[in-house]
Amino acid sequence: MATGGNSPGSAALAATALVHVLMLTTPRALSFFGWIMGLLTIVVTLTPFVTDESMESKIGSALIYLVIGIAITSLISGVARTARRRAAIGGRPGD
């Protein structure tokens, strides 16, 4: 992840766009989304280990990135599952 306070928000927005596109174009969208996000979370979690920081800093950053990646993946998967169920029923939230 890029440094700065907005990178988790940008990652969540990009993940939302990804799951939306997958739901429109892929038969098993949530399975693809889980794999893609899992691999991206692993890559982002390992990125601090290529810097010249102390080992404590590397481990701390990696744990923070891991928690953020898991949170984004689980929250967006849950919302996508709910949206998919509502679309299958054919109702809108106000109906």
XYZ file of N, CA and C in Angstrom:
285
model
N 0.840 -1.183 0.000
C 0.000 0.000 0.000
C 0.876 1.234 0.000
N 0.374 2.249 -0.595
C 1.110 3.506 -0.612
C 1.036 4.161 0.754
N 2.025 4.961 1.064
C 1.985 5.644 2.343
C 0.966 6.758 2.271
N 0.402 7.073 3.404
C -0.598 8.131 3.458
C -1.873 7.626 4.087
N -2.666 8.537 4.553
C -3.876 8.167 5.263
C -5.017 7.720 4.376
N -4.961 7.978 3.095
C -6.083 7.662 2.222
C -5.935 6.314 1.534
N -4.855 5.615 1.699
C -4.658 4.372 0.955
C -5.638 3.262 1.341
N -6.029 3.064 2.617
C -7.052 2.046 2.881
C -8.397 2.396 2.252
N -8.741 3.676 2.233
C -9.979 4.085 1.586
C -9.944 3.848 0.093
N -8.812 4.140 -0.517
C -8.652 3.889 -1.950
C -8.698 2.399 -2.247
N -8.106 1.595 -1.386
C -8.133 0.142 -1.576
C -9.558 -0.388 -1.458
N -10.323 0.126 -0.510
C -11.709 -0.312 -0.350
C -12.554 0.097 -1.556
N -12.327 1.283 -2.062
C -13.069 1.742 -3.233
C -12.715 0.905 -4.465
N -11.437 0.600 -4.639
C -11.015 -0.237 -5.765
C -11.591 -1.650 -5.635
N -11.635 -2.187 -4.412
C -12.206 -3.515 -4.200
C -13.703 -3.522 -4.488
N -14.391 -2.447 -4.137
C -15.817 -2.337 -4.437
C -16.047 -2.313 -5.944
N -15.236 -1.565 -6.656
C -15.357 -1.537 -8.117
C -15.067 -2.911 -8.705
N -14.073 -3.597 -8.172
C -13.724 -4.925 -8.663
C -14.876 -5.906 -8.474
N -15.457 -5.940 -7.284
C -16.551 -6.890 -7.052
C -17.769 -6.528 -7.895
N -17.989 -5.259 -8.146
C -19.108 -4.855 -9.004
C -18.911 -5.370 -10.430
N -17.725 -5.169 -10.969
C -17.439 -5.646 -12.325
C -17.514 -7.168 -12.382
N -16.996 -7.839 -11.375
C -17.053 -9.298 -11.360
C -18.485 -9.801 -11.276
N -19.335 -9.121 -10.497
C -20.729 -9.551 -10.385
C -21.488 -9.370 -11.700
N -21.066 -8.416 -12.493
C -21.717 -8.195 -13.783
C -21.225 -9.153 -14.865
N -19.998 -9.658 -14.738
C -19.394 -10.388 -15.847
C -19.012 -11.837 -15.553
N -19.048 -12.258 -14.302
C -18.492 -13.561 -13.941
C -19.551 -14.427 -13.264
N -19.644 -15.707 -13.622
C -20.648 -16.567 -12.998
C -20.417 -16.785 -11.489
N -19.185 -16.950 -11.074
C -18.878 -17.145 -9.645
C -18.052 -15.967 -9.157
N -18.672 -14.820 -9.130
C -17.974 -13.566 -8.853
C -17.338 -13.536 -7.469
N -18.035 -14.018 -6.457
C -17.497 -13.929 -5.104
C -16.308 -14.866 -4.896
N -16.292 -15.969 -5.607
C -15.137 -16.863 -5.545
C -13.908 -16.188 -6.165
N -14.083 -15.584 -7.332
C -12.992 -14.854 -7.973
C -12.522 -13.695 -7.097
N -13.478 -12.976 -6.537
C -13.147 -11.837 -5.692
C -12.325 -12.290 -4.483
N -12.718 -13.385 -3.865
C -11.975 -13.896 -2.714
C -10.538 -14.246 -3.055
N -10.349 -14.906 -4.193
C -8.994 -15.264 -4.617
C -8.158 -14.040 -4.950
N -8.742 -13.109 -5.695
C -7.997 -11.910 -6.075
C -7.606 -11.114 -4.840
N -8.550 -10.912 -3.939
C -8.265 -10.121 -2.740
C -7.293 -10.851 -1.813
N -7.399 -12.170 -1.748
C -6.458 -12.931 -0.931
C -5.026 -12.785 -1.434
N -4.857 -12.905 -2.738
C -3.520 -12.750 -3.311
C -2.994 -11.324 -3.159
N -3.868 -10.332 -3.369
C -3.438 -8.940 -3.188
C -3.080 -8.648 -1.736
N -3.837 -9.212 -0.812
C -3.537 -9.014 0.607
C -2.177 -9.616 0.962
N -1.873 -10.776 0.416
C -0.563 -11.396 0.661
C 0.558 -10.527 0.109
N 0.381 -10.025 -1.103
C 1.416 -9.181 -1.716
C 1.640 -7.914 -0.885
N 0.541 -7.270 -0.503
C 0.661 -6.025 0.269
C 1.252 -6.300 1.648
N 0.909 -7.426 2.242
C 1.452 -7.781 3.554
C 2.962 -8.014 3.498
N 3.455 -8.520 2.393
C 4.886 -8.798 2.279
C 5.718 -7.593 1.834
N 5.079 -6.533 1.348
C 5.845 -5.382 0.851
C 6.714 -4.690 1.895
N 6.343 -4.618 3.172
C 7.254 -3.956 4.118
C 8.607 -4.662 4.263
N 8.676 -5.924 3.917
C 9.911 -6.671 4.106
C 10.965 -6.385 3.043
N 10.644 -5.555 2.064
C 11.647 -5.165 1.068
C 12.214 -3.775 1.366
N 11.844 -3.195 2.494
C 12.352 -1.874 2.877
C 13.554 -2.035 3.801
N 14.178 -0.911 4.143
C 15.342 -0.921 5.016
C 15.001 -0.547 6.453
N 13.748 -0.685 6.850
C 13.323 -0.354 8.206
C 13.735 -1.456 9.176
N 13.510 -1.219 10.468
C 13.813 -2.234 11.473
C 12.814 -3.382 11.354
N 13.189 -4.526 11.887
C 12.334 -5.711 11.795
C 11.016 -5.504 12.543
N 11.049 -4.784 13.664
C 9.820 -4.509 14.416
C 8.857 -3.673 13.579
N 9.389 -2.689 12.880
C 8.572 -1.842 12.019
C 7.996 -2.636 10.854
N 8.783 -3.514 10.272
C 8.314 -4.345 9.170
C 7.168 -5.246 9.614
N 7.342 -5.889 10.768
C 6.314 -6.802 11.271
C 5.048 -6.035 11.632
N 5.197 -4.884 12.270
C 4.040 -4.075 12.621
C 3.262 -3.614 11.400
N 3.973 -3.119 10.402
C 3.312 -2.684 9.171
C 2.627 -3.846 8.467
N 3.299 -4.994 8.418
C 2.723 -6.162 7.766
C 1.439 -6.605 8.466
N 1.427 -6.584 9.791
C 0.220 -6.975 10.521
C -0.926 -5.997 10.276
N -0.612 -4.722 10.240
C -1.649 -3.719 9.965
C -2.220 -3.923 8.566
N -1.367 -4.125 7.576
C -1.829 -4.354 6.208
C -2.667 -5.627 6.108
N -2.273 -6.663 6.836
C -3.027 -7.914 6.825
C -4.424 -7.715 7.396
N -4.522 -7.028 8.520
C -5.827 -6.784 9.142
C -6.710 -5.933 8.229
N -6.143 -4.912 7.621
C -6.918 -4.062 6.705
C -7.399 -4.871 5.501
N -6.532 -5.705 4.944
C -6.921 -6.524 3.789
C -8.031 -7.507 4.125
N -7.937 -8.137 5.284
C -8.982 -9.075 5.707
C -10.293 -8.338 5.944
N -10.212 -7.173 6.576
C -11.431 -6.402 6.845
C -12.112 -5.967 5.544
N -11.350 -5.444 4.608
C -11.928 -5.003 3.339
C -12.553 -6.184 2.603
N -11.842 -7.297 2.544
C -12.340 -8.473 1.832
C -13.626 -8.999 2.453
N -13.647 -9.143 3.765
C -14.825 -9.724 4.409
C -16.026 -8.786 4.347
N -15.811 -7.491 4.544
C -16.935 -6.554 4.509
C -17.537 -6.447 3.113
N -16.707 -6.329 2.099
C -17.233 -6.189 0.742
C -17.854 -7.499 0.262
N -17.308 -8.631 0.653
C -17.918 -9.919 0.295
C -19.305 -10.052 0.911
N -19.438 -9.642 2.156
C -20.739 -9.708 2.818
C -21.776 -8.818 2.164
N -21.382 -7.614 1.830
C -22.307 -6.694 1.163
C -22.671 -7.218 -0.225
N -21.709 -7.761 -0.944
C -21.980 -8.297 -2.282
C -22.924 -9.490 -2.207
N -22.753 -10.335 -1.197
C -23.641 -11.476 -1.020
C -25.083 -11.005 -0.794
N -25.251 -9.973 0.028
C -26.574 -9.425 0.298
C -27.168 -8.801 -0.963
N -26.382 -8.059 -1.708
C -26.868 -7.434 -2.935
C -27.273 -8.487 -3.952
N -26.527 -9.552 -4.008
C -26.836 -10.625 -4.955
C -28.142 -11.314 -4.586
N -28.379 -11.536 -3.281
C -29.607 -12.159 -2.827
C -30.819 -11.289 -3.147
N -30.689 -9.980 -2.912
C -31.792 -9.067 -3.198
C -32.096 -9.013 -4.685
N -31.052 -9.046 -5.513
C -31.250 -9.013 -6.957
C -31.930 -10.295 -7.426
N -31.600 -11.423 -6.815
C -32.207 -12.694 -7.200
C -33.684 -12.734 -6.825
N -34.040 -12.114 -5.711
C -35.433 -12.061 -5.290
C -36.218 -11.092 -6.164
N -35.540 -10.063 -6.640
C -36.182 -9.084 -7.512
C -36.742 -7.892 -6.777
N -36.413 -7.769 -5.533
C -36.933 -6.654 -4.758
C -35.931 -5.550 -4.568
N -36.450 -4.408 -4.215
C -35.607 -3.279 -3.858
C -35.668 -3.099 -2.358
N -34.739 -2.374 -1.779
C -34.734 -2.212 -0.326
C -36.029 -1.634 0.228
N -36.734 -0.803 -0.514
C -37.948 -0.186 -0.018
C -39.210 -0.997 -0.281
N -39.101 -2.093 -1.015
C -40.300 -2.879 -1.388
C -40.759 -3.780 -0.280
